[in-house]
XYZ file of C-alpha atoms in Angstrom:
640
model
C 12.705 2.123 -8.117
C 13.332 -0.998 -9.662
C 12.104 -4.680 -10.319
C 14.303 -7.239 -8.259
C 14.650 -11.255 -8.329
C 16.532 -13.361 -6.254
C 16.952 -17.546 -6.394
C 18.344 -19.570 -3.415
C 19.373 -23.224 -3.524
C 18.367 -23.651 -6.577
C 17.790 -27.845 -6.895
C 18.409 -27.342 -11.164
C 21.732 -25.458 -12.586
C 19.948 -21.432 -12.791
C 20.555 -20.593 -16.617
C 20.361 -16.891 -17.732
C 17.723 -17.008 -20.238
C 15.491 -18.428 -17.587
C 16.834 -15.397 -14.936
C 16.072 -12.784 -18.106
C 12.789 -13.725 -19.208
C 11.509 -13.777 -15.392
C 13.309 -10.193 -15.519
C 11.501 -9.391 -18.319
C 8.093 -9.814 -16.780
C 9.057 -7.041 -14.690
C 10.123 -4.947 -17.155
C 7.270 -2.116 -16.209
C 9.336 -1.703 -13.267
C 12.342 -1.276 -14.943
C 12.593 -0.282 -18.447
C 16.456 1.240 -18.386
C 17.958 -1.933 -18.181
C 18.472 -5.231 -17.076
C 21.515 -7.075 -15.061
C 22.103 -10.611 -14.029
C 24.217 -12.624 -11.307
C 24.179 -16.357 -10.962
C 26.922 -17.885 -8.640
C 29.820 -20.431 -9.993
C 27.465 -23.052 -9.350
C 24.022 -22.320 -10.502
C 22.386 -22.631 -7.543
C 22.069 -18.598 -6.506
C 21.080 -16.025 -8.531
C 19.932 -12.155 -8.491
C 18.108 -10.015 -11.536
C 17.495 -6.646 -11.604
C 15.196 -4.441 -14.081
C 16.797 -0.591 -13.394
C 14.312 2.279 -13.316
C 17.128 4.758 -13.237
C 16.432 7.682 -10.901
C 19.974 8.680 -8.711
C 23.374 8.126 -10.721
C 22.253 7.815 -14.126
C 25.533 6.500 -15.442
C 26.718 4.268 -13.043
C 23.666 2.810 -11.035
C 23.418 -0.292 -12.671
C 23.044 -3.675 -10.875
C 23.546 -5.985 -9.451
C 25.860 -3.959 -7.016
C 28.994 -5.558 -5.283
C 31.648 -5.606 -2.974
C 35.303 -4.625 -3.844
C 36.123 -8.165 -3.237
C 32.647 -9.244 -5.454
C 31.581 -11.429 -2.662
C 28.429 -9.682 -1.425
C 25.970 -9.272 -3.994
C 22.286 -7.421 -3.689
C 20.126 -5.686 -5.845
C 17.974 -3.210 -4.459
C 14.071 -1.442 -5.227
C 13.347 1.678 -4.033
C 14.898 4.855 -2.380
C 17.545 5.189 0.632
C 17.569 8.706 2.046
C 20.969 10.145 3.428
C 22.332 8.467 1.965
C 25.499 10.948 0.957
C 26.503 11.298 4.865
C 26.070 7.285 5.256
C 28.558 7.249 2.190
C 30.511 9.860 3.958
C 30.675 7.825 6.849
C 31.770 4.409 5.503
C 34.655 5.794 3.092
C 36.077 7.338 6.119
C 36.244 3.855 7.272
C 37.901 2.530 4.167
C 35.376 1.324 2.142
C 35.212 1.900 -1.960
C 32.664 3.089 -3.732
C 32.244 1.908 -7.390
C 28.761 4.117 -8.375
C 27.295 7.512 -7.173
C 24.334 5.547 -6.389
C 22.253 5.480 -2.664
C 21.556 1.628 -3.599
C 25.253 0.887 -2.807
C 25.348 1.637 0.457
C 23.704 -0.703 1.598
C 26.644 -3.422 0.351
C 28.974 -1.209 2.947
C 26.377 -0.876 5.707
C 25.972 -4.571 5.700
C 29.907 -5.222 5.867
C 29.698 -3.074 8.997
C 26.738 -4.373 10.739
C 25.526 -7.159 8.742
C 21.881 -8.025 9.291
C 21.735 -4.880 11.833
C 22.417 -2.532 9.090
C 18.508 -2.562 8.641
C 18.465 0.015 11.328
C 20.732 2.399 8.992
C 18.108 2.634 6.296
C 15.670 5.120 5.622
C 13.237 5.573 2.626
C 11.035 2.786 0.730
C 12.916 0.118 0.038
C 13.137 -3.701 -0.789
C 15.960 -5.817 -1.259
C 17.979 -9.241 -1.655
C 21.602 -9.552 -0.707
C 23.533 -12.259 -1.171
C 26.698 -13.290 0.927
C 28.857 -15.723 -0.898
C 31.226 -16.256 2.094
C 28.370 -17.053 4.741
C 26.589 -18.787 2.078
C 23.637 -16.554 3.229
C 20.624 -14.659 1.240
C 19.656 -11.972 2.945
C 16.414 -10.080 1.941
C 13.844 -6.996 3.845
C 11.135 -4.951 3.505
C 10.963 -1.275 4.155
C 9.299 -0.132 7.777
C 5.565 0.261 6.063
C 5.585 -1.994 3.595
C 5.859 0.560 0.633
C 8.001 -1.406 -1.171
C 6.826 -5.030 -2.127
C 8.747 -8.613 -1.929
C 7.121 -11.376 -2.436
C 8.778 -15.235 -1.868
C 7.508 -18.626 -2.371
C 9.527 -22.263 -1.993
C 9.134 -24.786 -5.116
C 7.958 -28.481 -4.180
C 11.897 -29.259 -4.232
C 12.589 -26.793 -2.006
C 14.308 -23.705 -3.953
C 13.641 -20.331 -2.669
C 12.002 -17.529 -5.223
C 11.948 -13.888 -4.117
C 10.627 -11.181 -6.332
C 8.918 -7.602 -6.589
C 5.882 -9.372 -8.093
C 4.191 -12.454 -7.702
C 4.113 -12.522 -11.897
C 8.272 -12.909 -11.581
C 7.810 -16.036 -9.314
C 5.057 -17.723 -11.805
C 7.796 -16.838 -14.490
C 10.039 -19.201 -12.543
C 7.672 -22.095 -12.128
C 5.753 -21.266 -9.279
C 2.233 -22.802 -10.034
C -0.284 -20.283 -10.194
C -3.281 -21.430 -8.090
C -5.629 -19.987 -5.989
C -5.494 -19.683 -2.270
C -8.792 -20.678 -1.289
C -8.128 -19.480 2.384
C -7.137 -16.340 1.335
C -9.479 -15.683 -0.934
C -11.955 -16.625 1.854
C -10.678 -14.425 4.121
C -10.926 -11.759 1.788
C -14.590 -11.880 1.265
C -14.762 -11.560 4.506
C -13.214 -8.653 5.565
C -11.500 -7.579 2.168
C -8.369 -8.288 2.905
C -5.931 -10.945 3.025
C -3.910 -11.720 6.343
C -1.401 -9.973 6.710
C 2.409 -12.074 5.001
C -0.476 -13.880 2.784
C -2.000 -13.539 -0.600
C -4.416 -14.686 -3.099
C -2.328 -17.058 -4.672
C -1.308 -20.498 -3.173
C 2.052 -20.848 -1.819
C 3.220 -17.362 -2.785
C 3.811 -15.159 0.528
C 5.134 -11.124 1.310
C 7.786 -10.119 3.222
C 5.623 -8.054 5.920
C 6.394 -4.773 6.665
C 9.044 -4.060 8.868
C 10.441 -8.136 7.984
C 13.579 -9.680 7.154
C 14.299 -12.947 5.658
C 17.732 -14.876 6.010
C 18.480 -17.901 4.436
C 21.040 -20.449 4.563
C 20.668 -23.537 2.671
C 17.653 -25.387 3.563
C 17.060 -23.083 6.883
C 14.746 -19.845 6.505
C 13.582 -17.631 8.987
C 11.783 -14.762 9.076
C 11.855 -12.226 11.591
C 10.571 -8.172 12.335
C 13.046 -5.776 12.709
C 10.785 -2.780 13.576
C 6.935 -2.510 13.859
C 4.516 0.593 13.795
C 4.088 0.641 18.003
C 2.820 4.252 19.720
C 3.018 5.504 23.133
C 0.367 5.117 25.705
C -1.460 8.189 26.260
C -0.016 8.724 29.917
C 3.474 9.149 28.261
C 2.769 11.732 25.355
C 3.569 15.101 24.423
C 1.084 17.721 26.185
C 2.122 20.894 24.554
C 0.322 21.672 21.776
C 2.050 24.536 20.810
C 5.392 22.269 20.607
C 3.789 19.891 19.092
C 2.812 21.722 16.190
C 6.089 22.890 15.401
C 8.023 19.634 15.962
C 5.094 18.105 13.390
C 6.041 20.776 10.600
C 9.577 20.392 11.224
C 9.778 16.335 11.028
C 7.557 16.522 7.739
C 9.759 19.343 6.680
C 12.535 17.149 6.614
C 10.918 13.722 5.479
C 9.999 16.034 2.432
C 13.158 17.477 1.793
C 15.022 13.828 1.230
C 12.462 12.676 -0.996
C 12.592 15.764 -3.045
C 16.258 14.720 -4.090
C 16.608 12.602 -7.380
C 18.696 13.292 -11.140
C 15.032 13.321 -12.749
C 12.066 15.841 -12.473
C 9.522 15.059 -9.610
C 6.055 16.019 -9.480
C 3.094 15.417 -7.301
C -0.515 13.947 -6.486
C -2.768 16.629 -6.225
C -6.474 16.224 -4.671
C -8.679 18.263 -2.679
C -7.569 16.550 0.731
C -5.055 18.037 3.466
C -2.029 15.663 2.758
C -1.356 16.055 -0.825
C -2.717 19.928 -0.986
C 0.121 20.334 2.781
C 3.078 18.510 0.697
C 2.307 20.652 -2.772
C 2.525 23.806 -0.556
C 5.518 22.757 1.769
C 7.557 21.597 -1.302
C 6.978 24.894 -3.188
C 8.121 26.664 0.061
C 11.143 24.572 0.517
C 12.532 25.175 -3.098
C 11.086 28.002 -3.884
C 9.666 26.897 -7.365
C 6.545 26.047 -9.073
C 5.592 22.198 -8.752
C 4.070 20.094 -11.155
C 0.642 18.560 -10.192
C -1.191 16.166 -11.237
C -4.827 15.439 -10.537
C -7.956 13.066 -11.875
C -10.957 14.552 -12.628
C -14.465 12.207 -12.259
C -17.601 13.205 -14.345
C -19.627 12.949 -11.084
C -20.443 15.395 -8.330
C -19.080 14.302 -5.137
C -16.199 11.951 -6.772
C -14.896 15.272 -8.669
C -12.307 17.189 -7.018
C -11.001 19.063 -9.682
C -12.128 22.697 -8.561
C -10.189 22.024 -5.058
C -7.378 21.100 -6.543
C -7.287 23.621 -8.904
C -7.634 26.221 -6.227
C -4.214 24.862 -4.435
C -2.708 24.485 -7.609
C -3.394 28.473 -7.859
C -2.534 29.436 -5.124
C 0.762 27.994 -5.087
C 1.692 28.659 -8.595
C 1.761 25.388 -9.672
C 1.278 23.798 -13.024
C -1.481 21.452 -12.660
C -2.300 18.555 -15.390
C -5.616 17.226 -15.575
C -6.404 13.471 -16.112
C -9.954 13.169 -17.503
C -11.320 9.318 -16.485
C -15.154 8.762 -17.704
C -16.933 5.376 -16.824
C -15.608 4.014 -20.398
C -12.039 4.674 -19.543
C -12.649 2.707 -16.312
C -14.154 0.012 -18.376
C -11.147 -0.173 -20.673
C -8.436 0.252 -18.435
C -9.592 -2.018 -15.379
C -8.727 -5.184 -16.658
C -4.780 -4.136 -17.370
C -4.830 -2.329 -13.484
C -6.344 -5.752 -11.923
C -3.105 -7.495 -13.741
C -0.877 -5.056 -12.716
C -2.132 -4.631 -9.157
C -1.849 -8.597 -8.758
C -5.296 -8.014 -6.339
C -8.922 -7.285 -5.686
C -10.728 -3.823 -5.904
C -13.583 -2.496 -4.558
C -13.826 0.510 -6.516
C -13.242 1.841 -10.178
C -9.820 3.754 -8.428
C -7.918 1.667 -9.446
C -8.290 2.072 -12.984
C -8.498 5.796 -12.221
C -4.931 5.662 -10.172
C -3.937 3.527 -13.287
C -4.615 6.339 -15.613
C -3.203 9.008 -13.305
C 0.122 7.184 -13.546
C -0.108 6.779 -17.373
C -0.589 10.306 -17.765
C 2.432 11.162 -15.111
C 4.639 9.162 -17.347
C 3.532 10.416 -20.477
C 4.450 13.558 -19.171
C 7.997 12.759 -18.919
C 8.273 12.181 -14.995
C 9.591 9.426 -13.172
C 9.273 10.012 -9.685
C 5.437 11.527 -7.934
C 5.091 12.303 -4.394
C 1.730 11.516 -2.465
C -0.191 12.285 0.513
C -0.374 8.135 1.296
C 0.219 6.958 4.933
C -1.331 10.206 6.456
C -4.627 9.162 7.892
C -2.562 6.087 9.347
C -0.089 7.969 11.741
C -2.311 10.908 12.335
C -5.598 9.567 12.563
C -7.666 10.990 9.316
C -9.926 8.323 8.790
C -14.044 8.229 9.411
C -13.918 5.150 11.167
C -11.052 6.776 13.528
C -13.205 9.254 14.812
C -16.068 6.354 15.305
C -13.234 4.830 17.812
C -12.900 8.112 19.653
C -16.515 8.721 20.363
C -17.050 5.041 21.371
C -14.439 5.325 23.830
C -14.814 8.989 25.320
C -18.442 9.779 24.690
C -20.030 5.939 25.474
C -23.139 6.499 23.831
C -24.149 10.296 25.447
C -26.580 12.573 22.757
C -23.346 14.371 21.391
C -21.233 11.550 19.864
C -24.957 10.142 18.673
C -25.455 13.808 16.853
C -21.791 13.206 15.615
C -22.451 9.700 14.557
C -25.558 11.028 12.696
C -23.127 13.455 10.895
C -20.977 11.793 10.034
C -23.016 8.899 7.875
C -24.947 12.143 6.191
C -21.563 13.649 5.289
C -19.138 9.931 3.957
C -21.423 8.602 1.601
C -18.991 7.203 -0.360
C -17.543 5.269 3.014
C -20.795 3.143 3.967
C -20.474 -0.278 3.876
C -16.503 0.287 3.346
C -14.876 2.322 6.148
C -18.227 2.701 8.147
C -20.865 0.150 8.777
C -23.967 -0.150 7.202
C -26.528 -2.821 7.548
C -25.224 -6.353 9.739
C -22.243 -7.633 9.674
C -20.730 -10.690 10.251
C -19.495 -12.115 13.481
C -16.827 -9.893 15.318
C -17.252 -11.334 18.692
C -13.406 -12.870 18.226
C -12.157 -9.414 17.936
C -14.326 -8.175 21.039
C -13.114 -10.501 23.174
C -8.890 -9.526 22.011
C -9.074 -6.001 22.496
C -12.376 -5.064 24.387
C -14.001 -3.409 21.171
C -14.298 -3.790 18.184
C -12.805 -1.105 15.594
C -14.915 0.734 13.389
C -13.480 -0.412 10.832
C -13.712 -3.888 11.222
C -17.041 -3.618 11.859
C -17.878 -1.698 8.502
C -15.556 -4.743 6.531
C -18.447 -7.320 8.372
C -21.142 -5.632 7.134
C -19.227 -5.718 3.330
C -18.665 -9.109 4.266
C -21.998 -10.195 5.212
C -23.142 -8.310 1.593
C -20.422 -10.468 -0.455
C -21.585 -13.708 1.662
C -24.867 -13.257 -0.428
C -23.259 -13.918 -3.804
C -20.638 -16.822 -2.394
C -21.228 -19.939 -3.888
C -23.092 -22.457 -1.397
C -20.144 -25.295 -1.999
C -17.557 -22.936 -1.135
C -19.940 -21.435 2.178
C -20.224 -24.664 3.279
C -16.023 -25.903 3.355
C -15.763 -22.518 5.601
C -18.538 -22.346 7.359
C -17.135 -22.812 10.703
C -14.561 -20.367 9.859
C -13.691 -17.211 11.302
C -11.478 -14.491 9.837
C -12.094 -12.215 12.498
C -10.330 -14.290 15.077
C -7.623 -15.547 12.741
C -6.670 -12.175 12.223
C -6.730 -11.619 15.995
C -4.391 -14.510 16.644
C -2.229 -14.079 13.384
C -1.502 -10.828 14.519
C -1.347 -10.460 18.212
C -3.353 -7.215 18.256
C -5.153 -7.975 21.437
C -1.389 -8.268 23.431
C 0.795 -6.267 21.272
C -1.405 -3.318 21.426
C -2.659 -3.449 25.292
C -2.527 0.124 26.602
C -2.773 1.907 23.634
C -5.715 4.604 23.010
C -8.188 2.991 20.668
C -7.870 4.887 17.536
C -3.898 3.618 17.978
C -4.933 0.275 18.181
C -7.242 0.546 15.433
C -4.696 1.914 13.147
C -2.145 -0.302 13.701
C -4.510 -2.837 12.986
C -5.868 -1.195 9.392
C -1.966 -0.378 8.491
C -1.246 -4.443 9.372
C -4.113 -5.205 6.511
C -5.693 -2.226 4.478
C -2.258 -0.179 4.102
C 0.306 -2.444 3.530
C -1.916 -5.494 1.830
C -3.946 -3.017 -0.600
C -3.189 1.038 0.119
C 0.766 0.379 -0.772
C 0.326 -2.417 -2.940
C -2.587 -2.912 -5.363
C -3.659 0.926 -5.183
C 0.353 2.257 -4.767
C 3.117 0.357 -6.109
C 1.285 -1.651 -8.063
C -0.521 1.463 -10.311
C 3.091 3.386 -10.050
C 5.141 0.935 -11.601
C 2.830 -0.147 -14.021
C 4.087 2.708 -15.930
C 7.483 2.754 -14.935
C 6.974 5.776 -11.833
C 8.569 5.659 -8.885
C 6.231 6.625 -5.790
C 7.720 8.518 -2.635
C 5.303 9.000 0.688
C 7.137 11.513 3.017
C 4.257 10.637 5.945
C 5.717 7.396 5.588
C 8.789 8.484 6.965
C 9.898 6.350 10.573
C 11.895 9.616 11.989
C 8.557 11.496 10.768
C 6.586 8.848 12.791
C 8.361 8.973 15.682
C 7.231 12.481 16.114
C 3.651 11.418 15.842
C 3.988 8.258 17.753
C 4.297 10.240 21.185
C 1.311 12.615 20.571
C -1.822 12.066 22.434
C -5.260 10.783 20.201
C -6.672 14.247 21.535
C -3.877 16.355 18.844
C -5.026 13.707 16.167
C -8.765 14.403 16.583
C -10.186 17.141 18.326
C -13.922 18.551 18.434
C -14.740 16.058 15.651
C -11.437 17.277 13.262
C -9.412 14.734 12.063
C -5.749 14.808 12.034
C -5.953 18.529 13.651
C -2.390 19.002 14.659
C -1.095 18.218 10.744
C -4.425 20.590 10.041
C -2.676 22.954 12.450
C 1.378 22.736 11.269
C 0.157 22.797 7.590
C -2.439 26.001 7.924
C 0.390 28.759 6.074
C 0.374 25.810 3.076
C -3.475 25.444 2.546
C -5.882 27.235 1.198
C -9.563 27.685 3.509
C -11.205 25.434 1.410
C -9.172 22.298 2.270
C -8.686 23.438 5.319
C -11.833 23.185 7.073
C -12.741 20.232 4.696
C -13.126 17.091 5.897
C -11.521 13.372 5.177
C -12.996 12.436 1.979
C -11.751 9.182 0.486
C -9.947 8.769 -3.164
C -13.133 6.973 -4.683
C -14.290 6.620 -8.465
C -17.959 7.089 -9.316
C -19.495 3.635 -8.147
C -20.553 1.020 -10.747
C -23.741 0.283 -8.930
C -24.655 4.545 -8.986
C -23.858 5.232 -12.387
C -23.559 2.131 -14.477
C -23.199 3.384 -18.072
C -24.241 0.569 -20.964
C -20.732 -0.416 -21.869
C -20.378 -1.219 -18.240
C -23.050 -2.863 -17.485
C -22.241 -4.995 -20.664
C -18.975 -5.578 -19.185
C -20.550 -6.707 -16.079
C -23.070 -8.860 -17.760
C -20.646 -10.517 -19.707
C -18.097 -11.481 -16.881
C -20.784 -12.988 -14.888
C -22.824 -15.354 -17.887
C -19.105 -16.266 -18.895
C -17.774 -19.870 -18.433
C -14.987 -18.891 -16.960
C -16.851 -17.046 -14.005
C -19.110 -19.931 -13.405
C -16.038 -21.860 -13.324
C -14.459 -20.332 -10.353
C -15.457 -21.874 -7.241
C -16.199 -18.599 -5.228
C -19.331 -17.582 -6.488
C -22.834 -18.298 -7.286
C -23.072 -16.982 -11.268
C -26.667 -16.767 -10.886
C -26.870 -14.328 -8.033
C -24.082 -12.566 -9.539
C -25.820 -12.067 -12.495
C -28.955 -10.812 -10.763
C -27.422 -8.455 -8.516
C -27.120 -5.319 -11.051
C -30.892 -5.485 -11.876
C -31.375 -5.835 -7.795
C -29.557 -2.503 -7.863
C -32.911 -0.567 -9.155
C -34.840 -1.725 -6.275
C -32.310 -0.143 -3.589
C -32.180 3.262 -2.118
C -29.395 5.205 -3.228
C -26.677 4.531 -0.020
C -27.674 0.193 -0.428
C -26.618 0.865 -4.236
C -23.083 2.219 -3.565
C -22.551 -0.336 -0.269
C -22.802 -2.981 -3.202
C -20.079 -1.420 -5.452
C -17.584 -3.198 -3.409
C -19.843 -6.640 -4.429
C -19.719 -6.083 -7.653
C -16.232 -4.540 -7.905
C -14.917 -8.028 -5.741
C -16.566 -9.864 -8.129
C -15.578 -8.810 -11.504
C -12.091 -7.821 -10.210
C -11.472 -11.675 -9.166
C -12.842 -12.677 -12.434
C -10.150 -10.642 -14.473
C -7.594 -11.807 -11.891
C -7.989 -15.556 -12.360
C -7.952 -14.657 -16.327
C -4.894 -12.721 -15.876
C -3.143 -15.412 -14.966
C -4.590 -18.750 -15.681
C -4.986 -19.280 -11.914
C -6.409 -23.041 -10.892
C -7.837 -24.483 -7.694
């Protein structure tokens, strides 16, 4: 895990102090060490911050060819990466490092672009080949791993693992109104874009090739599943195949020259890898969990339960309402996005504590609920297509909004929502999820400045995201909760789950993050089950329930989906938060922003005391969007 740069065409001569103190920006990333490449003529360079985690003493890059004229540096993790190696010195090539980085340098003399297809693990990288006077850059399957690019008004090309790298370089940091739009509408940006103007991602499953002036863009896989007609039927089989696949997604990313530990909550997927991992070495794991002051945020006792039963040595990070006060402002920088929750700060400090602790590399239960359906709103989609409306999936709708408190007005819908008629009239429905984000978006359209309602009324994010994405045609004969997931994964999961809540709390403190459901072999399993193995009599994700029973204790178990939230603001508002609060919104530079009216903001956490107890906590995203955008603009100096 690493911090990477790369500069293409550069229109001025690249010198190195420039290259090192954009490097040194990303020095969270990569503390162990720094390495440079510019080109004879200034116009292409590479940087590299090292987080070293395979081949201690020879990993450093920039990596190269035995001839020196294919260059890349490379973040994240390549798994099997020894038979690969195997495989390519066999065929003459030279090695120069013990590192899994460098095969990619070989794969690509092989197969060039098409070497993608090699690669497994989380992973983002920039190659440059001096001989085809081509930069060659991707992003892993999921999106785990980020890259961000922009183009300067003369035309060079910036790529970097954070947008802070490419304002290091001169990118202008600004706004993107339309983004930022979009966000308050349905919380997240489309999908390539973000908040700031001009600065893009490499999607998930993208690669970019560039070659002097001309740069395209282009997927090399995407997250597609089988129609139901055409999946596995035996559930027996199933099962088996399930454990096995995660079984070996596990066993890869258990493999590094540092200590690994591991997430620890009270859900299924964490609780399933703690066990599995202990069974496939045969050794007590290290843990590591938060614990929340409040009931129902808290799982500390479940965790501490799997913990014992699998002999594992379990750290405890403490996070009151103060610590989420002092810490959100440095998790908003390093997270380069909006939150709707205090969990960031709280995934912040979990981090902090993982480092302090001497570890470099944590496993997590992230990606889960995506490929096996674990989500709330999932289950929404399954009784709206299979029950239409009959007194049972009404009993289970009932139970489920007495049972996810924390989800209403985030992952289910509560109160009226904006206009989703766009997204109707794609797919046929409209995905319980998207319907919950318009009913957060019609709360945050309360507190938008009129100016700024005004320029966009007229404007709908629901059908942009329809068109930008294709979802209507690309995911035509899919089973609904399929098409709703490959929806949330094109928007929630890569543009927030992996980025702002993952990568971006990881490598604030310097720790690399693995996700073995997050695994395309693993996926490939799951791809051809049917929605009925995913979610059966009301259970989500039943069939991982079912492969992962010997690793989990009855407690987690038979619990259900409950999502990684902090204690909401709006619930439990202590007075050095609601200071905080008051503060950001009477300040200058709040009123300053063109997004919101101050006055309504600053109204809105007395409002709270006149709302029942589920309106309160369907405003914590509000509030959260609000103050969250405030510290981002500071962070950076960002202008209109």
């Amino acid at each position: 895990m690493c911090g990477i740069i790369g500069i293409h065409d550069s229109k001025q001569p690249i010198e190195r102090p420039v290259l090192a103190a954009a490097a040194q920006s990303l020095l969270h990333r990569g503390p162990d060490g720094a390495g440079y490449y510019i080109d004879t003529k200034k116009r292409h360079a590479l940087a590299h911050r090292r987080l070293s985690i395979i081949d201690l003493a020879t990993g450093a890059q920039p990596l190269k060819n035995e001839s020196g004229d294919i260059i890349a540096v490379v973040n994240g993790e390549f798994y099997g990466h020894e038979a690969i190696r195997a495989a390519l010195v066999a065929r003459g090539h030279v090695f120069a490092t013990r590192s899994d980085s460098e095969i990619l340098i070989h794969l690509y003399e092989e197969y060039g672009v098409d070497c993608l297809s090699q690669l497994r693990g989380e992973f983002a990288f920039i190659l440059r080949d001096e001989k085809r006077g081509l930069t060659f850059a991707a992003r892993d399957r999921f999106g785990i791993k980020p890259l961000f690019y922009t183009r300067l008004a003369g035309g060079t090309l910036l790529l970097a693992s954070e947008a802070k790298a490419l304002f290091a370089l001169g990118a202008p940091a600004r706004w993107d109104t339309d983004s930022f739009y979009t966000a308050a509408s349905l919380q997240y940006t489309l999908p390539g874009r973000t908040l700031f103007d001009g600065i893009f991602q490499l999607k998930p499953g993208e690669m970019m090739m560039a070659r002097g002036g001309d740069i395209q863009t282009r997927a090399y896989w995407d997250m597609t599943f089988q129609p139901e007609a055409e999946t596995e039927q035996d559930e027996i089989v199933a099962a088996e195949t399930v454990e096995a696949a995660l079984k070996d997604a596990l066993s890869v990313r258990l493999g590094a020259d540092v200590p690994v530990c591991f997430h620890l909550s009270g859900g299924l997927d964490s609780s399933g890898l703690l066990g599995l991992a202990t069974a496939i070495t045969g050794r007590a794991q290290d843990a590591f969990t938060v614990r929340f002051q409040h009931e129902g945020y808290d799982e500390y006792a479940i965790a501490r339960e799997t913990a014992d039963r699998h002999g594992a040595r379990l750290h405890t990070v403490d996070v009151s309402q103060d610590d989420l006060v002092a810490h959100l402002p440095d998790a908003v920088r390093a997270g380069e996005g909006l939150a709707i929750n205090g969990h960031l700060a709280g995934k912040y400090l979990l981090n902090r504590a993982i480092r302090g602790a001497g570890f470099k590399v944590a496993l997590s239960g992230e990606g889960s609920d995506e490929i096996f359906a674990g989500y709330p709103h999932l289950r929404q989609d399954v009784w709206a297509q299979d029950s239409a409306n009959d007194a049972a999936a009404l009993a289970q709708q009932a139970q489920l909004y007495a049972t996810n408190g924390a989800s209403a007005g985030v992952q289910i819908a509560l109160g009226e929502g904006l206009d989703t008629s766009a997204v109707r009239a794609a797919l046929g429905y409209v995905p319980a999820f998207l319907s919950a984000k318009a009913t957060l978006g019609r709360r945050l359209q309360g507190v938008l400045a009129p100016a700024f309602r005004r320029f966009y009324a007229g404007h709908d994010s629901y059908a942009q995201l329809m068109d930008v994405t294709g979802a209507g045609d690309i995911t035509r004969g899919w089973h609904n909760v399929n098409r709703s997931a490959w929806i949330w994964s094109k928007t929630a999961l890569a543009g927030y789950i992996l980025r702002t809540l993952g990568d971006g709390m990881d490598m604030a403190h310097s720790v690399e993050g693995r996700l073995p459901f997050l695994d395309h072999h693993l996926f490939d399993t799951v791809r051809r089950l049917p929605v009925s193995m995913k979610i059966k009599n009301g259970s989500e994700k039943y069939i991982l329930r079912r492969a992962l029973k010997p690793y989990l204790t009855r407690t987690v178990f038979e619990r259900q989906k409950h999502p990684f939230m902090a204690p909401p603001v709006s619930l439990f508002a202590n007075s050095r938060l609601r200071q905080m609060l008051d503060d950001h919104f009477a300040s200058k530079s709040f009123a300053d922003m063109p997004f919101f009216d101050a006055a309504a903001a600053r109204a809105l956490p007395a409002r709270l005391e006149t709302m029942d107890a589920r309106e309160r906590a369907a405003q914590e995203p509000v509030l959260m969007t609000m103050l969250t955008a405030h510290v981002l603009g500071q962070s950076f100096g960002l202008g209109v």
